[in-house]
Coordinates of C-alpha atoms in Angstrom, one line a residue:
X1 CA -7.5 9.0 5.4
X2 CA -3.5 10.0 6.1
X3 CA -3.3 7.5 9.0
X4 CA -4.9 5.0 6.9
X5 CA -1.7 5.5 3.6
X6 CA 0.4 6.5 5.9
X7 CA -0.1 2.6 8.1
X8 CA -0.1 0.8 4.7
X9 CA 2.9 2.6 3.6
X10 CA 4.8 1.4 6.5
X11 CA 3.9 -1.9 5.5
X12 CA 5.5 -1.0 2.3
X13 CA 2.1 -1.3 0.7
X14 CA 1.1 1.6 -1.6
X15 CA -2.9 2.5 -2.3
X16 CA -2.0 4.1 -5.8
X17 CA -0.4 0.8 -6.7
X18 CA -2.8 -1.7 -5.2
X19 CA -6.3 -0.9 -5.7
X20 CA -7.3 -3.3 -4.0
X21 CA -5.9 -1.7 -0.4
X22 CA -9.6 0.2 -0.4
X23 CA -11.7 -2.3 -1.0
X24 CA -12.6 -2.3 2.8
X25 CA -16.0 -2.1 4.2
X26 CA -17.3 -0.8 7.3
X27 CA -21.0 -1.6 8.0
X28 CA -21.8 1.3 9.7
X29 CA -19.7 3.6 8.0
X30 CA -20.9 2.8 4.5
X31 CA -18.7 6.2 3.0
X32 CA -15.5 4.8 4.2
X33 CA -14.9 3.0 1.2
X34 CA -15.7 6.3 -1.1
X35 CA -13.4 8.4 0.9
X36 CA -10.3 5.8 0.2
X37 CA -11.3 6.2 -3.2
X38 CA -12.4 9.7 -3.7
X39 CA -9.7 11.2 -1.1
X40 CA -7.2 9.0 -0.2
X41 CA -6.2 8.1 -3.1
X42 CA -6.0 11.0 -5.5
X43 CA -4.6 13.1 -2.4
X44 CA -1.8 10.6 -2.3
X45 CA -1.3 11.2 -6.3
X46 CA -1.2 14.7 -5.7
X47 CA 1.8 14.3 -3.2
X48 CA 4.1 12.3 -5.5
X49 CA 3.1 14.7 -8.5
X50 CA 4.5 17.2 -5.7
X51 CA 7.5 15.3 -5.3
X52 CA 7.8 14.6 -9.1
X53 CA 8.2 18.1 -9.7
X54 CA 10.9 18.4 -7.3
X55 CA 12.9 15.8 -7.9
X56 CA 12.4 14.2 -4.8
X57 CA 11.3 10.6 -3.3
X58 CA 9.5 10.3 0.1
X59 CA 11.8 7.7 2.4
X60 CA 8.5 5.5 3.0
X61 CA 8.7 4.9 -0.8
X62 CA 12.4 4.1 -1.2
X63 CA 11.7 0.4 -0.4
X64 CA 8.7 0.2 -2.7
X65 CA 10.6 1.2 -5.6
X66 CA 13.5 -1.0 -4.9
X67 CA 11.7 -3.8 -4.3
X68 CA 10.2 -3.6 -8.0
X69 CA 13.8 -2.6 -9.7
X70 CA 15.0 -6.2 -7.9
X71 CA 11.3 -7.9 -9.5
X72 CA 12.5 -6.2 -12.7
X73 CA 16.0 -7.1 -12.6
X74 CA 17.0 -10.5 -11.0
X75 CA 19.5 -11.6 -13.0
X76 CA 23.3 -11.7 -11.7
X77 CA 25.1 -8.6 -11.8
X78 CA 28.8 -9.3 -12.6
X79 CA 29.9 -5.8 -11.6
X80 CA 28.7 -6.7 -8.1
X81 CA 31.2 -8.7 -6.9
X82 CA 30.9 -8.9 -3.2
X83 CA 32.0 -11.6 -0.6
X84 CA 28.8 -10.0 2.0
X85 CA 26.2 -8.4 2.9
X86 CA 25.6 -7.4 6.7
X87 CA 22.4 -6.7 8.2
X88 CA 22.4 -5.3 11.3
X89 CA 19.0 -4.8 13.5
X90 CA 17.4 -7.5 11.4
X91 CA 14.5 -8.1 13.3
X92 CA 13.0 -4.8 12.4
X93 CA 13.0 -5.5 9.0
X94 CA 9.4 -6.0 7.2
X95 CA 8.5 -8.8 4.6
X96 CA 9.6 -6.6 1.9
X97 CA 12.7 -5.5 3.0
X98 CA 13.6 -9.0 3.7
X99 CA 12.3 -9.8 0.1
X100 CA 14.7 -7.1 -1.2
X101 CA 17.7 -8.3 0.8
X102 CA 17.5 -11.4 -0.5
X103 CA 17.1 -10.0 -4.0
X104 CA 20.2 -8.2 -3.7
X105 CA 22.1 -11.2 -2.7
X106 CA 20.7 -13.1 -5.4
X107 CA 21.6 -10.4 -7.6
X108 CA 25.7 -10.7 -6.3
X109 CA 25.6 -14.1 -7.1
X110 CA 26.0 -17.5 -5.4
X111 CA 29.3 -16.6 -4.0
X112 CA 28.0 -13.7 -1.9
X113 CA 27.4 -14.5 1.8
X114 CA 24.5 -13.1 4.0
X115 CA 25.3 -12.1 7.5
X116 CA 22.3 -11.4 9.6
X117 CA 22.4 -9.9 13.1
X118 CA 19.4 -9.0 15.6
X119 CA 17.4 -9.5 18.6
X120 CA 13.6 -10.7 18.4
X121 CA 13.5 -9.6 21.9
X122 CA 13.8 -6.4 20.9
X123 CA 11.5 -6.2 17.9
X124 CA 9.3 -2.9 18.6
X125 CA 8.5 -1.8 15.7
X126 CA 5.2 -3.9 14.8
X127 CA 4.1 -0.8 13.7
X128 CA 6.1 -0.7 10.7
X129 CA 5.1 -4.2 9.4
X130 CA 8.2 -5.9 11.7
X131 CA 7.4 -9.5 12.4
X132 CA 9.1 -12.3 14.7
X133 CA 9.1 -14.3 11.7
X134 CA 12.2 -12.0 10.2
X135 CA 15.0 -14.8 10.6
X136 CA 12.9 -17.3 9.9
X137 CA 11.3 -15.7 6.2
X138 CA 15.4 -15.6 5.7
X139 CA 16.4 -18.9 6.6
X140 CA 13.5 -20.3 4.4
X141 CA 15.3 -18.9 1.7
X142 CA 17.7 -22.0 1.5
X143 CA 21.6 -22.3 1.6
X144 CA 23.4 -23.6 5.1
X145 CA 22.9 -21.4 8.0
X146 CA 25.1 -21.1 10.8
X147 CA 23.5 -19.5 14.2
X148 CA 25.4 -17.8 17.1
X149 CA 24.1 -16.5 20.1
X150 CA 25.7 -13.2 21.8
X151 CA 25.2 -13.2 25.4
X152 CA 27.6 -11.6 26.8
X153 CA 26.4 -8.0 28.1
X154 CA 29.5 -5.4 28.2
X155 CA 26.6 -2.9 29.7
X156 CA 24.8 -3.7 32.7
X157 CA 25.7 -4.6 36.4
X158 CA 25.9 -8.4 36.8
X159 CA 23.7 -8.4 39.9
X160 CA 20.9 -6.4 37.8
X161 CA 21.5 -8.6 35.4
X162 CA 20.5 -11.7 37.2
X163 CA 17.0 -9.7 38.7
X164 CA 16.2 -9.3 35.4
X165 CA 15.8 -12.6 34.2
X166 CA 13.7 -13.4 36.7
X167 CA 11.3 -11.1 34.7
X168 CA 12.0 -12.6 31.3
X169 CA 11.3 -15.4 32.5
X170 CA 8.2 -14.4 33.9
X171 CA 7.3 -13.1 30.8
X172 CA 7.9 -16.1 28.8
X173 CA 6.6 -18.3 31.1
X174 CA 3.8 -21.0 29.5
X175 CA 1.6 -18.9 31.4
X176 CA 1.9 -15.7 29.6
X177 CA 4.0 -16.4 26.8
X178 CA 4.7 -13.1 25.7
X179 CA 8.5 -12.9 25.0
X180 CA 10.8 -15.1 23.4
X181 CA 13.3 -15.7 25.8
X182 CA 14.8 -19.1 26.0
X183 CA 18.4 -20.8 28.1
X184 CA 20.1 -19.2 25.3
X185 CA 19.0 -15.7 25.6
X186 CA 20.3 -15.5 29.6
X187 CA 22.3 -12.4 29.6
X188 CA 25.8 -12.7 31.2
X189 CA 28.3 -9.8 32.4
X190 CA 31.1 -9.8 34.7
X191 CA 30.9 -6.1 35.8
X192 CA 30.0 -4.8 39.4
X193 CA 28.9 -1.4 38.8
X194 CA 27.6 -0.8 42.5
X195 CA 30.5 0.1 44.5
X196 CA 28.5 1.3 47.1
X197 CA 26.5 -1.4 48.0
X198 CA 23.1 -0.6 47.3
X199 CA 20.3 -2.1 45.2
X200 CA 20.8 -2.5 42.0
X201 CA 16.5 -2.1 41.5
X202 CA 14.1 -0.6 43.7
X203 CA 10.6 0.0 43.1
X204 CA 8.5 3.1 44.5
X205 CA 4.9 3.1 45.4
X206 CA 2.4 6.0 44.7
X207 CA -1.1 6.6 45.0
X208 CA -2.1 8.7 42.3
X209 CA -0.7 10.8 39.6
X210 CA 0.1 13.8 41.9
X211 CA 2.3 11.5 44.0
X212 CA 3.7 10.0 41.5
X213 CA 5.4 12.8 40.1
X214 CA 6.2 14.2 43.6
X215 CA 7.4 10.7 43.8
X216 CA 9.6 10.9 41.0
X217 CA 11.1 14.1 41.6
X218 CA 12.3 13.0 44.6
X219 CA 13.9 9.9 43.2
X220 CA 15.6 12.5 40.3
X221 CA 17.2 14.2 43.2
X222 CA 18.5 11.3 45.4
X223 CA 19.7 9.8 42.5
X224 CA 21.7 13.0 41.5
X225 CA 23.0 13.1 44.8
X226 CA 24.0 8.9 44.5
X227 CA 25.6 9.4 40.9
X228 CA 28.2 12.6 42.2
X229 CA 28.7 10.5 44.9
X230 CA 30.0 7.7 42.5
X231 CA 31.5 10.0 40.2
X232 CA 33.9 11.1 43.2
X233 CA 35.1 7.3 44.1
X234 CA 35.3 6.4 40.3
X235 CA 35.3 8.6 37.4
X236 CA 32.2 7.5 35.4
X237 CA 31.4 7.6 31.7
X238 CA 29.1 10.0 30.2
X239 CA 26.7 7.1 30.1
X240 CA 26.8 5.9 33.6
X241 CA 26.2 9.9 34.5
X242 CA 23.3 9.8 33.0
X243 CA 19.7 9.4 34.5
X244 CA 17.0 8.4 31.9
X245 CA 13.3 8.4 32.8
X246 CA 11.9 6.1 30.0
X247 CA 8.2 6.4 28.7
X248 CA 5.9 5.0 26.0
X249 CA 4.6 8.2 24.5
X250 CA 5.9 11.5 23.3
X251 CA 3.1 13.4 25.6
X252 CA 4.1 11.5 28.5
X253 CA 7.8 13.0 27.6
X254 CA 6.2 16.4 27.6
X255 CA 4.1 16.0 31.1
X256 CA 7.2 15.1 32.7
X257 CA 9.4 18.0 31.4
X258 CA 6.8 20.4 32.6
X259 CA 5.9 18.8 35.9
X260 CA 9.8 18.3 36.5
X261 CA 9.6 22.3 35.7
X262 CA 8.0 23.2 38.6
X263 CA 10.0 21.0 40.8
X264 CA 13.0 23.3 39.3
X265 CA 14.3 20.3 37.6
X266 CA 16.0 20.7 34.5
X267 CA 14.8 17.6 32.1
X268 CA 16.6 17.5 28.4
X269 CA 14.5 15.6 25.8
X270 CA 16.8 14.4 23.7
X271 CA 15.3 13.1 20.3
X272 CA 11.5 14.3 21.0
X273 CA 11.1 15.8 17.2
X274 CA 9.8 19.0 18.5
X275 CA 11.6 21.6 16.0
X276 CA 7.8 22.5 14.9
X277 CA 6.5 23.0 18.3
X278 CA 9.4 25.8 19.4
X279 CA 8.6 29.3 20.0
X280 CA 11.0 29.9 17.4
X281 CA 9.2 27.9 14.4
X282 CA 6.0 29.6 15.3
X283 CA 7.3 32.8 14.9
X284 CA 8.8 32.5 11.9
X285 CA 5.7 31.0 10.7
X286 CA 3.5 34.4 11.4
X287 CA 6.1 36.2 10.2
X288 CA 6.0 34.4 6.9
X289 CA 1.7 34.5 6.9
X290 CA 1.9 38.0 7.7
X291 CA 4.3 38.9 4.4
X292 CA 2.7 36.8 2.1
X293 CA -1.0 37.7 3.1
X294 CA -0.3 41.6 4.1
X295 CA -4.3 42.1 4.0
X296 CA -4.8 39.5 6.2
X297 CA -5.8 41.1 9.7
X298 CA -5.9 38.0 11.9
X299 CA -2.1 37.4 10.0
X300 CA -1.2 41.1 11.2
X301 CA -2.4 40.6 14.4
X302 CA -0.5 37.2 14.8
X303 CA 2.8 39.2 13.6
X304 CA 1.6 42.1 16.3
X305 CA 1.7 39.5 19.2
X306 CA 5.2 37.3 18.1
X307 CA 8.3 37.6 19.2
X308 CA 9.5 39.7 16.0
X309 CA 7.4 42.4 17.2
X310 CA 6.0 42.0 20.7
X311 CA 4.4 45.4 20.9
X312 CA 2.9 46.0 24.3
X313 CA -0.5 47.4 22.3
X314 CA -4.4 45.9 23.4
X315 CA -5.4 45.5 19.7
X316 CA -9.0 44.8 21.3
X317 CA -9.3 48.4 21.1
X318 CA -9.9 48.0 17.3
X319 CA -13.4 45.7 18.2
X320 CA -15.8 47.4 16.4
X321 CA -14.1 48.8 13.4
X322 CA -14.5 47.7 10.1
X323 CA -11.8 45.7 8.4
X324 CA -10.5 48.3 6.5
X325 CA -9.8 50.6 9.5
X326 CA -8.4 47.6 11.3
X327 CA -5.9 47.0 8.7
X328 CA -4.3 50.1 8.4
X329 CA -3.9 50.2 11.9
X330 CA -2.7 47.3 11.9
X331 CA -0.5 48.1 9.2
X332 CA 0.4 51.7 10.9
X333 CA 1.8 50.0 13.7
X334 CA 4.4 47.6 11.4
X335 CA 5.2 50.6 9.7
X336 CA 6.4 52.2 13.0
X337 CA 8.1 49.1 14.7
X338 CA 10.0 48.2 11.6
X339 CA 10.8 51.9 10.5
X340 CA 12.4 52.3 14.0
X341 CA 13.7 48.7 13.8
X342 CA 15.2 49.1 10.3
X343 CA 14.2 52.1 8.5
X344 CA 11.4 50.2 6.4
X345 CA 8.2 50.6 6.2
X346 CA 6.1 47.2 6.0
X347 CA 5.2 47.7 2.3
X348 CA 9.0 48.2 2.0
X349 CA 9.6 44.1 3.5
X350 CA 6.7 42.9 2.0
X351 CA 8.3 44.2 -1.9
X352 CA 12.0 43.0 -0.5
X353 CA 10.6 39.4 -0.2
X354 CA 9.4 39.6 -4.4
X355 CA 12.5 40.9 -5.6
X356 CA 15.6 39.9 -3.1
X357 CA 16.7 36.5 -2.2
X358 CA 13.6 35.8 0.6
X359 CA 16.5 33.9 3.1
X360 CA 18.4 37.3 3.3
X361 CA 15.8 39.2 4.4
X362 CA 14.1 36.8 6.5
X363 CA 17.9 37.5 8.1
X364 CA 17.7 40.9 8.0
X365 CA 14.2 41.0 9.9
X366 CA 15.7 38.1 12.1
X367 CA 19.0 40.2 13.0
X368 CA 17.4 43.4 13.3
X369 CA 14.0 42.7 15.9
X370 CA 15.9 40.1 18.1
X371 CA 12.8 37.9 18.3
X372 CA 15.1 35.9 21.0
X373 CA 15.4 38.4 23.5
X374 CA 11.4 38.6 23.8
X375 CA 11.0 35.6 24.1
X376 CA 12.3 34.9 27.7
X377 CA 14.6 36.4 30.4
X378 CA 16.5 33.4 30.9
X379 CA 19.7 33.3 28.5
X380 CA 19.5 29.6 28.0
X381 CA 15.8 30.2 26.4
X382 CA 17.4 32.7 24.5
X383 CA 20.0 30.7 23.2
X384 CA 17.6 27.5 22.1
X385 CA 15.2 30.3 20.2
X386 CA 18.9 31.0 17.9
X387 CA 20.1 27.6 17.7
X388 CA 16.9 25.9 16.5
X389 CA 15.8 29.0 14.3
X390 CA 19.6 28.4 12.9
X391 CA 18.3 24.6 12.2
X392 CA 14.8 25.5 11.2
X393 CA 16.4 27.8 8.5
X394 CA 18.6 24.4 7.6
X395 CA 16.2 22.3 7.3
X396 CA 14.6 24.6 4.5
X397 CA 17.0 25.5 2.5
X398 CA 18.0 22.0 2.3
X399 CA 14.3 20.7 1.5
X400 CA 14.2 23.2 -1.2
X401 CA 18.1 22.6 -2.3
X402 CA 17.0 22.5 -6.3
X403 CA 14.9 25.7 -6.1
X404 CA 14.8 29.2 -6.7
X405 CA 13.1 29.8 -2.9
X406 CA 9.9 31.9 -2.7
X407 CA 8.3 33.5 0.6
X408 CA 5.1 31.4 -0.7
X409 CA 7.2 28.2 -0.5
X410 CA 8.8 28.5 2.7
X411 CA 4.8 29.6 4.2
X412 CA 3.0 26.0 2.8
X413 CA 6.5 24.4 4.5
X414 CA 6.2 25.6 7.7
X415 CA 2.2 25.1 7.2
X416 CA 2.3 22.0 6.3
X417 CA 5.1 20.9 8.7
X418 CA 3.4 22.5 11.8
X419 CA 0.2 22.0 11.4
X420 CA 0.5 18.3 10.6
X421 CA 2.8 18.0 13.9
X422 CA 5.6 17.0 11.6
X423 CA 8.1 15.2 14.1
X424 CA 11.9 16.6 13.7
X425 CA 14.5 16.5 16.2
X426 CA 15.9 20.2 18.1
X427 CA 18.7 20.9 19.1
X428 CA 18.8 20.6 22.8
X429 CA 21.4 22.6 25.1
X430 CA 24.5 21.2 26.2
X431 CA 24.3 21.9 29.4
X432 CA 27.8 21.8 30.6
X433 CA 26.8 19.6 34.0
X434 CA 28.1 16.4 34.8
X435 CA 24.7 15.0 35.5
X436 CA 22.4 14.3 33.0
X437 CA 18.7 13.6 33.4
X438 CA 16.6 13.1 30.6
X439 CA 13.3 11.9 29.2
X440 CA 12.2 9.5 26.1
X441 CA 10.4 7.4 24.9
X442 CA 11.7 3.7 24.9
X443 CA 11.7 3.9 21.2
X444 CA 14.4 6.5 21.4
X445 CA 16.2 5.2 24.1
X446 CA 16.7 1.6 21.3
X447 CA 20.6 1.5 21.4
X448 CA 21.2 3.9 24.3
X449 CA 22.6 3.3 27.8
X450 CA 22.3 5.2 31.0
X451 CA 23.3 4.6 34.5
X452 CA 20.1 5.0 36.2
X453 CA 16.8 4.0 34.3
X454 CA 13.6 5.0 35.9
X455 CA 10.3 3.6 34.8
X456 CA 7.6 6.1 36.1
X457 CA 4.1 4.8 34.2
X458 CA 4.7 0.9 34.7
X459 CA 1.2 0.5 35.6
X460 CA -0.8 1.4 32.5
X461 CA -2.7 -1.4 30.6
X462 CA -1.1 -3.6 28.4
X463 CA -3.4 -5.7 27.5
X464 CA -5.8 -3.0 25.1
X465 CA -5.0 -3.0 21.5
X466 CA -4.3 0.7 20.4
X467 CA -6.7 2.9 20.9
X468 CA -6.1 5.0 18.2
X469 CA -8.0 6.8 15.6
X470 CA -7.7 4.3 13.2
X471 CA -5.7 1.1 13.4
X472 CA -5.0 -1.1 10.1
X473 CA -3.7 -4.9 10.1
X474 CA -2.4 -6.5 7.3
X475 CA -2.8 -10.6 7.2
X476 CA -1.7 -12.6 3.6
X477 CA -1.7 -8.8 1.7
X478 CA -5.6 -8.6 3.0
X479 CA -6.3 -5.4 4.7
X480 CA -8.5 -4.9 7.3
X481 CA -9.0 -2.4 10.5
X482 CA -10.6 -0.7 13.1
X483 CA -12.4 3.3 13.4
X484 CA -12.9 5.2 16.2
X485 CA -15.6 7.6 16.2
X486 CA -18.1 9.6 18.4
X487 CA -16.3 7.4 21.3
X488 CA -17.3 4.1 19.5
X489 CA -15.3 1.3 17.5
X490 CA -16.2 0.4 14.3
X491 CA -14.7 -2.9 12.8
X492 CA -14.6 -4.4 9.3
X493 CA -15.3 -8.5 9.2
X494 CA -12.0 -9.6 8.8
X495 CA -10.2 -7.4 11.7
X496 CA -9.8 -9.4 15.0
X497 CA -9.8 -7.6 18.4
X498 CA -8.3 -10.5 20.5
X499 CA -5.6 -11.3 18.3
X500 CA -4.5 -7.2 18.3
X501 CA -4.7 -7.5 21.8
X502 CA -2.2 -10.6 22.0
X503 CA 0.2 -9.3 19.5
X504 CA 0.2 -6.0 21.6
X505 CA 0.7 -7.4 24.9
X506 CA 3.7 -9.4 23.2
X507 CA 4.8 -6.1 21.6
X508 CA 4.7 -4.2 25.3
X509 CA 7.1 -7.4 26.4
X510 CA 9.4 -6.6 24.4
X511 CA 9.4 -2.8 24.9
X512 CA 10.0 -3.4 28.7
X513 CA 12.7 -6.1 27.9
X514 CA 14.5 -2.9 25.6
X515 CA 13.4 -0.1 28.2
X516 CA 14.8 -2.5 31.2
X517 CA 18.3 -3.7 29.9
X518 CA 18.9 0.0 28.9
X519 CA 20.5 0.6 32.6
X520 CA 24.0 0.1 33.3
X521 CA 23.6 0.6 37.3
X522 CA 20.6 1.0 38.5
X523 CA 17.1 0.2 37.7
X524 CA 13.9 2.1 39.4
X525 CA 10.3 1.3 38.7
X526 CA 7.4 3.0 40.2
X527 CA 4.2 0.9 41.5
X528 CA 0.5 1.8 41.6
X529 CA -1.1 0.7 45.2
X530 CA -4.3 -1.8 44.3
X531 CA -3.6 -1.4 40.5
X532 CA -5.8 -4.0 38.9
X533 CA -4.1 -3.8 35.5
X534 CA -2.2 -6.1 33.1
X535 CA 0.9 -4.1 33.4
X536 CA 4.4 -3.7 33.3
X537 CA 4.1 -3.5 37.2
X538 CA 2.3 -7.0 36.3
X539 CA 5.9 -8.4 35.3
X540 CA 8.4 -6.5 37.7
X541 CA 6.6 -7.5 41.1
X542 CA 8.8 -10.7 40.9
X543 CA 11.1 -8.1 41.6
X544 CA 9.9 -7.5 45.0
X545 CA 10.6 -10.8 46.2
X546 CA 14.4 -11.1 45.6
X547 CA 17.1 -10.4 48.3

């Protein structure tokens, strides 16, 4: 029922408004309908009563309620007396925000020029309600357009440049037709950024997932070795020091990480909005549930067994007693810890959080048992656990900026924001080393630029729709999508498979024409033997074939 708001709202499209956003019908799933209206949408009131009575707006709404201001007041606005309006990234933007761009100009006047800039090529963000109809929605909007085309590339090797359009090309060949790339999109650079000589791409073959990450590691390490090399003939940027492995998933981010761990790699995820997974959030968080439900044994227990505590004692012992007995062990043993820790008993902490500002003596507790030093030998762990406790403790203080702030408040936060996998960018170490190797998602990497690009998972299928939980498509304002359950799809009439499929292929285009022209040097993409796939791999073969 989130997923199903939370799709519509990034289509600017709000079920409290519209009722008729759950009017959909699933055959076999005849209570779908009454959950949208029984659940979905009173849950969804709740929220912005929630955010009502703090004074706050959720960002997904900020366009919504613009977008009806502009409906409600079109008229010219003589105090806003500007010559432009820029737009950058405009192929992102959704139907509404276009609509609402135009309002605004049409609220400036007829004086007020619009200056639009993007790349269709690099529209990725489908998900959001972005079209490949963006420029063409504006230009229907009348007035005299004039068009330029940037195709100069002050980025990426000239050489690399050249294989790559042999991929575009593949791409929007009649025969696939998947990206829009045309004489005029032919990328041009006059920089030579191999002064060694070598290949600008190389693909690696692997057999399975085993060697591909063996694979992979030893590309990390040759191509450490190459970019020092380089380094020491010609002082690189940070950029061009940088190796990026670039994948389509935040999981596939996190394999990688830990299989590089074992090959004693060291790979940074920059950007992988994993504040609420640390070790350092989850503490805080049984701390919190520990204070605020003192009778709670499982919440004692938790407490026990974090990093604030981390008593050596097998509380299996206390199998068998009754919950009573358990608890004032339980409680015994706080009582001990914290009265050698800080002269307090529990009880004492527990009545400091009702009557004392709750931040200082979450501070105090924080300061006093060192949660950071139990939670690793290795100083760098140590010194993530402070920073992103540091910008845990930020991030609530500034959510709750207009409130008197309650123990209570900051436990449904961290609830809420952990347990829904609330995505929210750490703080990652600055490690000091010339060489950087790191690991995103091609999402993250929009923007970016690295010397080396790897491409380790060019072989999964891109020719499946997603095969999520739920997926919704909106056509003309009509809603319609698909459920995954027990294993099975379920469909409503209106939602069309093959035409998912085609938009998603397209979509994948464009996320390998973004994840590709990222690289500044070099360019390495890995290659499933006997891979019968639509893939990436599908595309960059034509690679293999050029001198």
């Amino acid at each position: 029922m989130i997923s199903y708001a939370s799709q519509l709202y990034n289509r600017n499209m709000d079920i409290c408004r519209d009722s008729h956003l759950t009017d959909v019908n699933i055959k076999e799933m005849p209570y779908f309908h009454d959950m949208l209206k029984e659940i979905a949408v009173p849950a969804e009131k709740d929220y912005q009563d929630f955010l009502d009575n703090m004074n706050r707006i959720d960002l997904k709404k900020c366009i919504l309620m613009a977008d009806e201001f502009l409906k409600r007041n079109g008229s010219i606005n003589e105090k806003l007396r500007y010559k432009y309006i820029f737009v950058d990234e405009f192929q992102d933007t959704d139907d509404i925000q276009i609509e609402t761009v135009l309002q605004i100009q049409k609220l400036c006047g007829p004086n007020t020029m619009l200056f639009i800039v993007g790349d269709l090529k690099q529209s990725i963000y489908r998900f959001r309600g972005a079209t490949l109809s963006a420029f063409d929605r504006a230009e229907k909007n009348g007035g005299i357009w004039n068009e330029y085309y940037l195709t100069r590339n002050y980025r990426t090797d000239s050489t690399l440049l050249e294989r790559f359009h042999l991929v575009f090309e593949k791409m929007a060949s009649e025969n696939s037709n998947l990206l829009p790339y045309g004489k005029s999109d032919h990328l041009v650079s006059s920089l030579s950024k191999n002064i060694t000589g070598e290949d600008p791409d190389e693909n690696i073959s692997y057999v399975d997932s085993d060697s591909l990450y063996d694979a992979l590691a030893e590309q990390i390490r040759k191509q450490v070795d190459v970019t020092e090399k380089l380094d020491s003939i010609s002082h690189l940027s940070k950029e061009e020091k940088t190796i990026a492995i670039l994948v389509r998933t935040n999981r596939q981010v996190r394999d990688i990480q830990l299989k590089m761990l074992k090959e004693h790699i060291q790979v940074e995820t920059p950007n992988a909005g994993n504040l609420y997974e640390l070790q350092s959030s989850l503490d805080l968080l049984k701390l919190v549930e520990a204070l605020t439900n003192p009778l709670n044994i499982e919440y004692l227990a938790n407490l026990i067994r974090s990093d604030y505590v981390s008593l050596k004692t097998d509380i299996s012992v206390l199998h068998g007693y009754s919950e009573k007995v358990k608890r004032e062990k339980l409680t015994a043993l706080l009582d001990q810890y914290f009265g050698l820790m800080m002269k307090k008993s529990w009880n004492d902490l527990i009545s400091d959080c009702q009557v004392r500002p709750v931040l200082v003596v979450l501070r105090e507790i924080y300061d006093a048992t060192k949660p950071w030093v139990h939670c690793s030998d290795d100083e760098r762990v140590r010194r993530l656990y402070q920073e992103n406790y540091d910008l845990l403790i930020e991030k609530i203080t500034q959510f709750f900026s207009r409130d008197y702030l309650t123990i209570n408040m900051i436990c449904n936060y961290l609830t809420i924001h952990i347990t829904k996998g609330q995505a929210e960018e750490s703080r990652a170490e600055e490690n000091g080393k010339d060489i950087r190797i790191v690991c995103m998602t091609v999402h993250k990497a929009k923007g970016l630029e690295f010397g080396t690009v790897l491409l380790p998972f060019s072989c999964d299928a891109i020719d499946k729709s997603d095969h999520g939980a739920l997926t919704v498509n909106v056509v003309e304002n009509k809603v319609s999508c698909r459920v995954k359950a027990n294993g099975e799809y379920f469909f409503t009439d209106e939602f069309d498979d093959s035409t998912e499929i085609l938009e998603t292929e397209k979509e994948e285009a464009r996320i390998l024409y973004v994840a590709m022209t990222r690289a500044i040097r070099k360019f390495i993409w890995f290659e499933k033997k006997d891979n019968q796939n639509l893939s990436w791999q599908s595309y960059l073969e034509v690679l293999d074939h050029v001198d």
